[in-house]
């Protein structure tokens, strides 16, 4: 039997945007399309994976993103200590 995992997405930043900026070659529908930024947690009692490590407050400012919380703070909301994560994808 295959193991079962829970998956959580943890939002840590966002930015406003328009559709043409999100697609290679643009998009003919010029409409709002905000972008959210997440790290993902995949876990069960035996394993824990984090997908992506996100970016810092400083990088968010440089890239003109609204920084909501550090990815480590987001993990803490789920009871996960970032320093204990061993597997990052």
mmCIF file of N, CA, C and O in Angstrom:
data_model
loop_
_atom_site.group_PDB
_atom_site.id
_atom_site.type_symbol
_atom_site.label_atom_id
_atom_site.label_comp_id
_atom_site.label_asym_id
_atom_site.label_seq_id
_atom_site.Cartn_x
_atom_site.Cartn_y
_atom_site.Cartn_z
ATOM 1 N N UNK A 1 0.838 -1.181 0.000
ATOM 2 C CA UNK A 1 0.000 0.000 0.000
ATOM 3 C C UNK A 1 0.887 1.250 0.000
ATOM 4 O O UNK A 1 1.878 1.322 0.718
ATOM 5 N N UNK A 2 0.528 2.222 -0.800
ATOM 6 C CA UNK A 2 1.285 3.468 -0.870
ATOM 7 C C UNK A 2 0.999 4.341 0.351
ATOM 8 O O UNK A 2 -0.122 4.356 0.860
ATOM 9 N N UNK A 3 2.006 5.110 0.811
ATOM 10 C CA UNK A 3 1.770 5.993 1.957
ATOM 11 C C UNK A 3 0.824 7.141 1.592
ATOM 12 O O UNK A 3 0.736 7.549 0.440
ATOM 13 N N UNK A 4 0.138 7.637 2.593
ATOM 14 C CA UNK A 4 -0.763 8.778 2.428
ATOM 15 C C UNK A 4 -0.087 10.018 3.002
ATOM 16 O O UNK A 4 0.506 9.959 4.076
ATOM 17 N N UNK A 5 -0.201 11.133 2.294
ATOM 18 C CA UNK A 5 0.396 12.393 2.733
ATOM 19 C C UNK A 5 -0.663 13.484 2.809
ATOM 20 O O UNK A 5 -1.629 13.473 2.054
ATOM 21 N N UNK A 6 -0.450 14.431 3.692
ATOM 22 C CA UNK A 6 -1.218 15.678 3.702
ATOM 23 C C UNK A 6 -0.374 16.720 2.989
ATOM 24 O O UNK A 6 0.853 16.730 3.121
ATOM 25 N N UNK A 7 -1.038 17.617 2.260
ATOM 26 C CA UNK A 7 -0.342 18.668 1.525
ATOM 27 C C UNK A 7 -0.945 20.009 1.916
ATOM 28 O O UNK A 7 -2.162 20.179 1.917
ATOM 29 N N UNK A 8 -0.079 20.953 2.259
ATOM 30 C CA UNK A 8 -0.501 22.303 2.616
ATOM 31 C C UNK A 8 0.248 23.304 1.748
ATOM 32 O O UNK A 8 1.437 23.129 1.465
ATOM 33 N N UNK A 9 -0.432 24.363 1.356
ATOM 34 C CA UNK A 9 0.259 25.474 0.707
ATOM 35 C C UNK A 9 0.259 26.629 1.700
ATOM 36 O O UNK A 9 -0.732 26.887 2.377
ATOM 37 N N UNK A 10 1.397 27.296 1.801
ATOM 38 C CA UNK A 10 1.593 28.369 2.764
ATOM 39 C C UNK A 10 1.912 29.638 1.977
ATOM 40 O O UNK A 10 3.002 29.769 1.405
ATOM 41 N N UNK A 11 0.965 30.546 1.932
ATOM 42 C CA UNK A 11 1.161 31.800 1.199
ATOM 43 C C UNK A 11 2.076 32.722 1.999
ATOM 44 O O UNK A 11 1.880 32.931 3.188
ATOM 45 N N UNK A 12 3.097 33.276 1.319
ATOM 46 C CA UNK A 12 4.016 34.165 2.024
ATOM 47 C C UNK A 12 4.201 35.516 1.334
ATOM 48 O O UNK A 12 4.754 36.446 1.932
ATOM 49 N N UNK A 13 3.725 35.654 0.096
ATOM 50 C CA UNK A 13 3.866 36.932 -0.611
ATOM 51 C C UNK A 13 2.809 37.009 -1.711
ATOM 52 O O UNK A 13 2.177 36.010 -2.062
ATOM 53 N N UNK A 14 2.655 38.220 -2.247
ATOM 54 C CA UNK A 14 1.698 38.430 -3.339
ATOM 55 C C UNK A 14 2.112 39.671 -4.126
ATOM 56 O O UNK A 14 2.964 40.439 -3.682
ATOM 57 N N UNK A 15 1.505 39.820 -5.276
ATOM 58 C CA UNK A 15 1.721 41.043 -6.059
ATOM 59 C C UNK A 15 0.550 41.230 -7.009
ATOM 60 O O UNK A 15 -0.084 40.268 -7.434
ATOM 61 N N UNK A 16 0.271 42.479 -7.341
ATOM 62 C CA UNK A 16 -0.737 42.720 -8.368
ATOM 63 C C UNK A 16 -0.139 42.387 -9.731
ATOM 64 O O UNK A 16 1.079 42.279 -9.873
ATOM 65 N N UNK A 17 -0.952 42.199 -10.693
ATOM 66 C CA UNK A 17 -0.433 41.920 -12.026
ATOM 67 C C UNK A 17 -1.551 41.928 -13.047
ATOM 68 O O UNK A 17 -2.721 42.032 -12.707
ATOM 69 N N UNK A 18 -1.150 41.831 -14.304
ATOM 70 C CA UNK A 18 -2.111 41.772 -15.396
ATOM 71 C C UNK A 18 -1.807 40.527 -16.217
ATOM 72 O O UNK A 18 -0.676 40.052 -16.271
ATOM 73 N N UNK A 19 -2.809 39.985 -16.848
ATOM 74 C CA UNK A 19 -2.691 38.719 -17.570
ATOM 75 C C UNK A 19 -1.515 38.666 -18.553
ATOM 76 O O UNK A 19 -0.770 37.692 -18.565
ATOM 77 N N UNK A 20 -1.292 39.671 -19.399
ATOM 78 C CA UNK A 20 -0.203 39.556 -20.377
ATOM 79 C C UNK A 20 1.186 39.351 -19.755
ATOM 80 O O UNK A 20 2.071 38.780 -20.382
ATOM 81 N N UNK A 21 1.366 39.778 -18.517
ATOM 82 C CA UNK A 21 2.670 39.639 -17.871
ATOM 83 C C UNK A 21 2.947 38.209 -17.399
ATOM 84 O O UNK A 21 4.082 37.880 -17.074
ATOM 85 N N UNK A 22 1.942 37.344 -17.371
ATOM 86 C CA UNK A 22 2.100 36.004 -16.810
ATOM 87 C C UNK A 22 2.289 34.900 -17.842
ATOM 88 O O UNK A 22 2.527 33.758 -17.466
ATOM 89 N N UNK A 23 2.166 35.205 -19.116
ATOM 90 C CA UNK A 23 2.202 34.155 -20.131
ATOM 91 C C UNK A 23 3.264 34.455 -21.190
ATOM 92 O O UNK A 23 3.377 35.592 -21.657
ATOM 93 N N UNK A 24 4.024 33.432 -21.554
ATOM 94 C CA UNK A 24 4.999 33.576 -22.623
ATOM 95 C C UNK A 24 4.222 33.938 -23.885
ATOM 96 O O UNK A 24 3.260 33.277 -24.244
ATOM 97 N N UNK A 25 4.613 34.994 -24.542
ATOM 98 C CA UNK A 25 3.899 35.444 -25.730
ATOM 99 C C UNK A 25 2.727 36.355 -25.422
ATOM 100 O O UNK A 25 2.029 36.795 -26.321
ATOM 101 N N UNK A 26 2.504 36.619 -24.121
ATOM 102 C CA UNK A 26 1.431 37.525 -23.733
ATOM 103 C C UNK A 26 0.075 36.844 -23.682
ATOM 104 O O UNK A 26 -0.045 35.630 -23.775
ATOM 105 N N UNK A 27 -0.937 37.662 -23.524
ATOM 106 C CA UNK A 27 -2.319 37.198 -23.465
ATOM 107 C C UNK A 27 -3.178 38.328 -24.006
ATOM 108 O O UNK A 27 -3.034 39.466 -23.581
ATOM 109 N N UNK A 28 -4.077 38.046 -24.943
ATOM 110 C CA UNK A 28 -4.888 39.118 -25.522
ATOM 111 C C UNK A 28 -5.915 39.691 -24.555
ATOM 112 O O UNK A 28 -6.506 40.735 -24.835
ATOM 113 N N UNK A 29 -6.139 39.050 -23.435
ATOM 114 C CA UNK A 29 -7.123 39.530 -22.466
ATOM 115 C C UNK A 29 -6.416 40.352 -21.400
ATOM 116 O O UNK A 29 -5.872 39.797 -20.447
ATOM 117 N N UNK A 30 -6.394 41.653 -21.573
ATOM 118 C CA UNK A 30 -5.708 42.523 -20.620
ATOM 119 C C UNK A 30 -6.627 42.768 -19.428
ATOM 120 O O UNK A 30 -7.449 43.670 -19.424
ATOM 121 N N UNK A 31 -6.470 41.915 -18.439
ATOM 122 C CA UNK A 31 -7.310 41.991 -17.244
ATOM 123 C C UNK A 31 -6.436 41.761 -16.019
ATOM 124 O O UNK A 31 -5.348 41.204 -16.118
ATOM 125 N N UNK A 32 -6.911 42.174 -14.850
ATOM 126 C CA UNK A 32 -6.135 41.931 -13.637
ATOM 127 C C UNK A 32 -5.922 40.436 -13.406
ATOM 128 O O UNK A 32 -6.801 39.618 -13.671
ATOM 129 N N UNK A 33 -4.726 40.101 -12.928
ATOM 130 C CA UNK A 33 -4.416 38.719 -12.578
ATOM 131 C C UNK A 33 -3.320 38.751 -11.510
ATOM 132 O O UNK A 33 -2.135 38.664 -11.809
ATOM 133 N N UNK A 34 -3.709 38.914 -10.255
ATOM 134 C CA UNK A 34 -2.707 38.953 -9.195
ATOM 135 C C UNK A 34 -1.977 37.621 -9.079
ATOM 136 O O UNK A 34 -2.477 36.582 -9.526
ATOM 137 N N UNK A 35 -0.806 37.660 -8.473
ATOM 138 C CA UNK A 35 0.027 36.468 -8.311
ATOM 139 C C UNK A 35 0.282 36.261 -6.822
ATOM 140 O O UNK A 35 0.665 37.198 -6.122
ATOM 141 N N UNK A 36 0.065 35.047 -6.353
ATOM 142 C CA UNK A 36 0.379 34.678 -4.974
ATOM 143 C C UNK A 36 1.596 33.766 -4.981
ATOM 144 O O UNK A 36 1.816 33.018 -5.928
ATOM 145 N N UNK A 37 2.365 33.809 -3.904
ATOM 146 C CA UNK A 37 3.584 33.008 -3.773
ATOM 147 C C UNK A 37 3.440 32.082 -2.573
ATOM 148 O O UNK A 37 3.049 32.515 -1.485
ATOM 149 N N UNK A 38 3.754 30.798 -2.795
ATOM 150 C CA UNK A 38 3.570 29.774 -1.780
ATOM 151 C C UNK A 38 4.816 28.908 -1.630
ATOM 152 O O UNK A 38 5.569 28.725 -2.578
ATOM 153 N N UNK A 39 4.996 28.353 -0.443
ATOM 154 C CA UNK A 39 5.809 27.164 -0.254
ATOM 155 C C UNK A 39 4.818 26.054 0.068
ATOM 156 O O UNK A 39 3.715 26.312 0.546
ATOM 157 N N UNK A 40 5.199 24.826 -0.232
ATOM 158 C CA UNK A 40 4.307 23.683 -0.049
ATOM 159 C C UNK A 40 4.896 22.730 0.963
ATOM 160 O O UNK A 40 6.101 22.488 0.979
ATOM 161 N N UNK A 41 4.038 22.184 1.806
ATOM 162 C CA UNK A 41 4.422 21.186 2.794
ATOM 163 C C UNK A 41 3.724 19.878 2.440
ATOM 164 O O UNK A 41 2.512 19.857 2.222
ATOM 165 N N UNK A 42 4.493 18.817 2.353
ATOM 166 C CA UNK A 42 3.971 17.478 2.098
ATOM 167 C C UNK A 42 4.451 16.609 3.255
ATOM 168 O O UNK A 42 5.658 16.489 3.473
ATOM 169 N N UNK A 43 3.511 16.044 4.012
ATOM 170 C CA UNK A 43 3.977 15.272 5.166
ATOM 171 C C UNK A 43 2.997 14.177 5.572
ATOM 172 O O UNK A 43 1.825 14.189 5.207
ATOM 173 N N UNK A 44 3.558 13.247 6.304
ATOM 174 C CA UNK A 44 2.814 12.231 7.028
ATOM 175 C C UNK A 44 3.619 11.969 8.302
ATOM 176 O O UNK A 44 4.632 12.642 8.527
ATOM 177 N N UNK A 45 3.223 11.040 9.158
ATOM 178 C CA UNK A 45 3.981 10.845 10.398
ATOM 179 C C UNK A 45 5.446 10.428 10.196
ATOM 180 O O UNK A 45 6.272 10.642 11.075
ATOM 181 N N UNK A 46 5.780 9.868 9.035
ATOM 182 C CA UNK A 46 7.148 9.405 8.806
ATOM 183 C C UNK A 46 8.026 10.356 7.998
ATOM 184 O O UNK A 46 9.243 10.316 8.095
ATOM 185 N N UNK A 47 7.433 11.172 7.152
ATOM 186 C CA UNK A 47 8.223 12.010 6.222
ATOM 187 C C UNK A 47 7.693 13.434 6.190
ATOM 188 O O UNK A 47 6.501 13.668 6.390
ATOM 189 N N UNK A 48 8.601 14.359 5.878
ATOM 190 C CA UNK A 48 8.244 15.768 5.722
ATOM 191 C C UNK A 48 9.069 16.334 4.574
ATOM 192 O O UNK A 48 10.301 16.215 4.564
ATOM 193 N N UNK A 49 8.400 16.936 3.617
ATOM 194 C CA UNK A 49 9.060 17.608 2.494
ATOM 195 C C UNK A 49 8.539 19.039 2.428
ATOM 196 O O UNK A 49 7.358 19.287 2.672
ATOM 197 N N UNK A 50 9.413 19.959 2.072
ATOM 198 C CA UNK A 50 9.007 21.325 1.743
ATOM 199 C C UNK A 50 9.370 21.544 0.288
ATOM 200 O O UNK A 50 10.491 21.247 -0.130
ATOM 201 N N UNK A 51 8.421 22.038 -0.478
ATOM 202 C CA UNK A 51 8.650 22.322 -1.895
ATOM 203 C C UNK A 51 8.807 23.827 -2.028
ATOM 204 O O UNK A 51 7.889 24.586 -1.707
ATOM 205 N N UNK A 52 9.991 24.232 -2.459
ATOM 206 C CA UNK A 52 10.386 25.631 -2.635
ATOM 207 C C UNK A 52 10.777 26.204 -1.275
ATOM 208 O O UNK A 52 10.298 25.773 -0.241
ATOM 209 N N UNK A 53 11.656 27.166 -1.294
ATOM 210 C CA UNK A 53 12.072 27.819 -0.053
ATOM 211 C C UNK A 53 11.654 29.283 -0.016
ATOM 212 O O UNK A 53 11.907 29.969 0.963
ATOM 213 N N UNK A 54 11.012 29.747 -1.085
ATOM 214 C CA UNK A 54 10.529 31.121 -1.085
ATOM 215 C C UNK A 54 11.637 32.138 -1.238
ATOM 216 O O UNK A 54 12.754 31.824 -1.635
ATOM 217 N N UNK A 55 11.310 33.382 -0.914
ATOM 218 C CA UNK A 55 12.300 34.461 -0.941
ATOM 219 C C UNK A 55 12.137 35.331 0.297
ATOM 220 O O UNK A 55 11.142 35.253 1.007
ATOM 221 N N UNK A 56 13.144 36.146 0.551
ATOM 222 C CA UNK A 56 13.206 36.969 1.764
ATOM 223 C C UNK A 56 12.440 38.281 1.588
ATOM 224 O O UNK A 56 12.052 38.669 0.489
ATOM 225 N N UNK A 57 12.267 38.976 2.712
ATOM 226 C CA UNK A 57 11.640 40.305 2.699
ATOM 227 C C UNK A 57 12.426 41.253 1.794
ATOM 228 O O UNK A 57 11.859 42.024 1.038
ATOM 229 N N UNK A 58 13.758 41.153 1.847
ATOM 230 C CA UNK A 58 14.597 42.032 1.031
ATOM 231 C C UNK A 58 14.403 41.750 -0.462
ATOM 232 O O UNK A 58 14.314 42.683 -1.273
ATOM 233 N N UNK A 59 14.338 40.487 -0.826
ATOM 234 C CA UNK A 59 14.119 40.130 -2.224
ATOM 235 C C UNK A 59 12.708 40.540 -2.666
ATOM 236 O O UNK A 59 12.518 40.979 -3.793
ATOM 237 N N UNK A 60 11.742 40.412 -1.773
ATOM 238 C CA UNK A 60 10.378 40.842 -2.099
ATOM 239 C C UNK A 60 10.357 42.333 -2.423
ATOM 240 O O UNK A 60 9.733 42.754 -3.396
ATOM 241 N N UNK A 61 11.051 43.121 -1.628
ATOM 242 C CA UNK A 61 11.100 44.565 -1.876
ATOM 243 C C UNK A 61 11.787 44.851 -3.213
ATOM 244 O O UNK A 61 11.309 45.681 -3.999
ATOM 245 N N UNK A 62 12.884 44.163 -3.475
ATOM 246 C CA UNK A 62 13.617 44.358 -4.733
ATOM 247 C C UNK A 62 12.745 43.996 -5.936
ATOM 248 O O UNK A 62 12.793 44.661 -6.972
ATOM 249 N N UNK A 63 11.927 42.942 -5.805
ATOM 250 C CA UNK A 63 11.081 42.471 -6.906
ATOM 251 C C UNK A 63 9.678 43.089 -6.883
ATOM 252 O O UNK A 63 8.817 42.704 -7.650
ATOM 253 N N UNK A 64 9.459 44.045 -5.951
ATOM 254 C CA UNK A 64 8.175 44.752 -5.824
ATOM 255 C C UNK A 64 7.019 43.787 -5.512
ATOM 256 O O UNK A 64 5.934 43.869 -6.070
ATOM 257 N N UNK A 65 7.279 42.873 -4.572
ATOM 258 C CA UNK A 65 6.255 41.944 -4.084
ATOM 259 C C UNK A 65 5.823 42.384 -2.693
ATOM 260 O O UNK A 65 6.615 42.961 -1.949
ATOM 261 N N UNK A 66 4.605 42.098 -2.319
ATOM 262 C CA UNK A 66 4.136 42.354 -0.962
ATOM 263 C C UNK A 66 4.479 41.134 -0.118
ATOM 264 O O UNK A 66 3.977 40.039 -0.365
ATOM 265 N N UNK A 67 5.338 41.338 0.859
ATOM 266 C CA UNK A 67 5.804 40.248 1.718
ATOM 267 C C UNK A 67 4.850 40.127 2.898
ATOM 268 O O UNK A 67 4.662 41.070 3.657
ATOM 269 N N UNK A 68 4.238 38.975 3.074
ATOM 270 C CA UNK A 68 3.272 38.762 4.141
ATOM 271 C C UNK A 68 3.896 38.148 5.386
ATOM 272 O O UNK A 68 3.532 38.505 6.508
ATOM 273 N N UNK A 69 4.812 37.206 5.195
ATOM 274 C CA UNK A 69 5.494 36.526 6.285
ATOM 275 C C UNK A 69 6.644 35.740 5.678
ATOM 276 O O UNK A 69 6.610 35.427 4.493
ATOM 277 N N UNK A 70 7.626 35.405 6.474
ATOM 278 C CA UNK A 70 8.695 34.569 5.941
ATOM 279 C C UNK A 70 8.155 33.152 5.766
ATOM 280 O O UNK A 70 7.234 32.729 6.480
ATOM 281 N N UNK A 71 8.707 32.388 4.831
ATOM 282 C CA UNK A 71 8.295 30.997 4.714
ATOM 283 C C UNK A 71 8.449 30.239 6.038
ATOM 284 O O UNK A 71 7.606 29.420 6.384
ATOM 285 N N UNK A 72 9.500 30.541 6.815
ATOM 286 C CA UNK A 72 9.687 29.887 8.113
ATOM 287 C C UNK A 72 8.539 30.222 9.062
ATOM 288 O O UNK A 72 8.063 29.349 9.807
ATOM 289 N N UNK A 73 8.071 31.462 9.043
ATOM 290 C CA UNK A 73 6.926 31.833 9.882
ATOM 291 C C UNK A 73 5.667 31.096 9.428
ATOM 292 O O UNK A 73 4.852 30.683 10.252
ATOM 293 N N UNK A 74 5.509 30.937 8.132
ATOM 294 C CA UNK A 74 4.366 30.188 7.603
ATOM 295 C C UNK A 74 4.407 28.736 8.029
ATOM 296 O O UNK A 74 3.381 28.162 8.410
ATOM 297 N N UNK A 75 5.591 28.122 7.991
ATOM 298 C CA UNK A 75 5.727 26.744 8.447
ATOM 299 C C UNK A 75 5.386 26.635 9.935
ATOM 300 O O UNK A 75 4.734 25.680 10.365
ATOM 301 N N UNK A 76 5.806 27.632 10.710
ATOM 302 C CA UNK A 76 5.530 27.624 12.151
ATOM 303 C C UNK A 76 4.023 27.634 12.425
ATOM 304 O O UNK A 76 3.569 27.051 13.413
ATOM 305 N N UNK A 77 3.245 28.269 11.542
ATOM 306 C CA UNK A 77 1.788 28.263 11.708
ATOM 307 C C UNK A 77 1.221 26.837 11.632
ATOM 308 O O UNK A 77 0.135 26.574 12.150
ATOM 309 N N UNK A 78 1.964 25.944 10.988
ATOM 310 C CA UNK A 78 1.563 24.538 10.899
ATOM 311 C C UNK A 78 2.252 23.672 11.958
ATOM 312 O O UNK A 78 2.131 22.452 11.942
ATOM 313 N N UNK A 79 3.015 24.313 12.846
ATOM 314 C CA UNK A 79 3.725 23.568 13.883
ATOM 315 C C UNK A 79 5.024 22.949 13.406
ATOM 316 O O UNK A 79 5.531 22.017 14.030
ATOM 317 N N UNK A 80 5.565 23.472 12.316
ATOM 318 C CA UNK A 80 6.800 22.922 11.739
ATOM 319 C C UNK A 80 7.942 23.903 11.984
ATOM 320 O O UNK A 80 7.861 25.081 11.611
ATOM 321 N N UNK A 81 9.013 23.424 12.590
ATOM 322 C CA UNK A 81 10.210 24.225 12.811
ATOM 323 C C UNK A 81 11.069 24.138 11.547
ATOM 324 O O UNK A 81 11.502 23.050 11.160
ATOM 325 N N UNK A 82 11.300 25.279 10.891
ATOM 326 C CA UNK A 82 12.028 25.294 9.615
ATOM 327 C C UNK A 82 13.410 24.649 9.733
ATOM 328 O O UNK A 82 13.855 23.964 8.818
ATOM 329 N N UNK A 83 14.070 24.833 10.856
ATOM 330 C CA UNK A 83 15.418 24.274 11.006
ATOM 331 C C UNK A 83 15.400 22.744 11.062
ATOM 332 O O UNK A 83 16.424 22.103 10.853
ATOM 333 N N UNK A 84 14.240 22.149 11.294
ATOM 334 C CA UNK A 84 14.134 20.702 11.330
ATOM 335 C C UNK A 84 13.793 20.058 10.001
ATOM 336 O O UNK A 84 13.761 18.834 9.879
ATOM 337 N N UNK A 85 13.547 20.879 8.979
ATOM 338 C CA UNK A 85 13.213 20.340 7.654
ATOM 339 C C UNK A 85 14.472 19.811 7.017
ATOM 340 O O UNK A 85 15.451 20.531 6.837
ATOM 341 N N UNK A 86 14.463 18.540 6.635
ATOM 342 C CA UNK A 86 15.647 17.931 6.032
ATOM 343 C C UNK A 86 15.511 17.752 4.526
ATOM 344 O O UNK A 86 16.497 17.712 3.811
ATOM 345 N N UNK A 87 14.288 17.628 4.037
ATOM 346 C CA UNK A 87 14.078 17.367 2.604
ATOM 347 C C UNK A 87 13.369 18.541 1.949
ATOM 348 O O UNK A 87 12.222 18.837 2.280
ATOM 349 N N UNK A 88 14.073 19.202 1.036
ATOM 350 C CA UNK A 88 13.519 20.332 0.288
ATOM 351 C C UNK A 88 13.561 19.989 -1.183
ATOM 352 O O UNK A 88 14.592 19.534 -1.707
ATOM 353 N N UNK A 89 12.451 20.184 -1.836
ATOM 354 C CA UNK A 89 12.338 19.908 -3.266
ATOM 355 C C UNK A 89 12.262 21.223 -3.990
ATOM 356 O O UNK A 89 11.535 22.113 -3.592
#
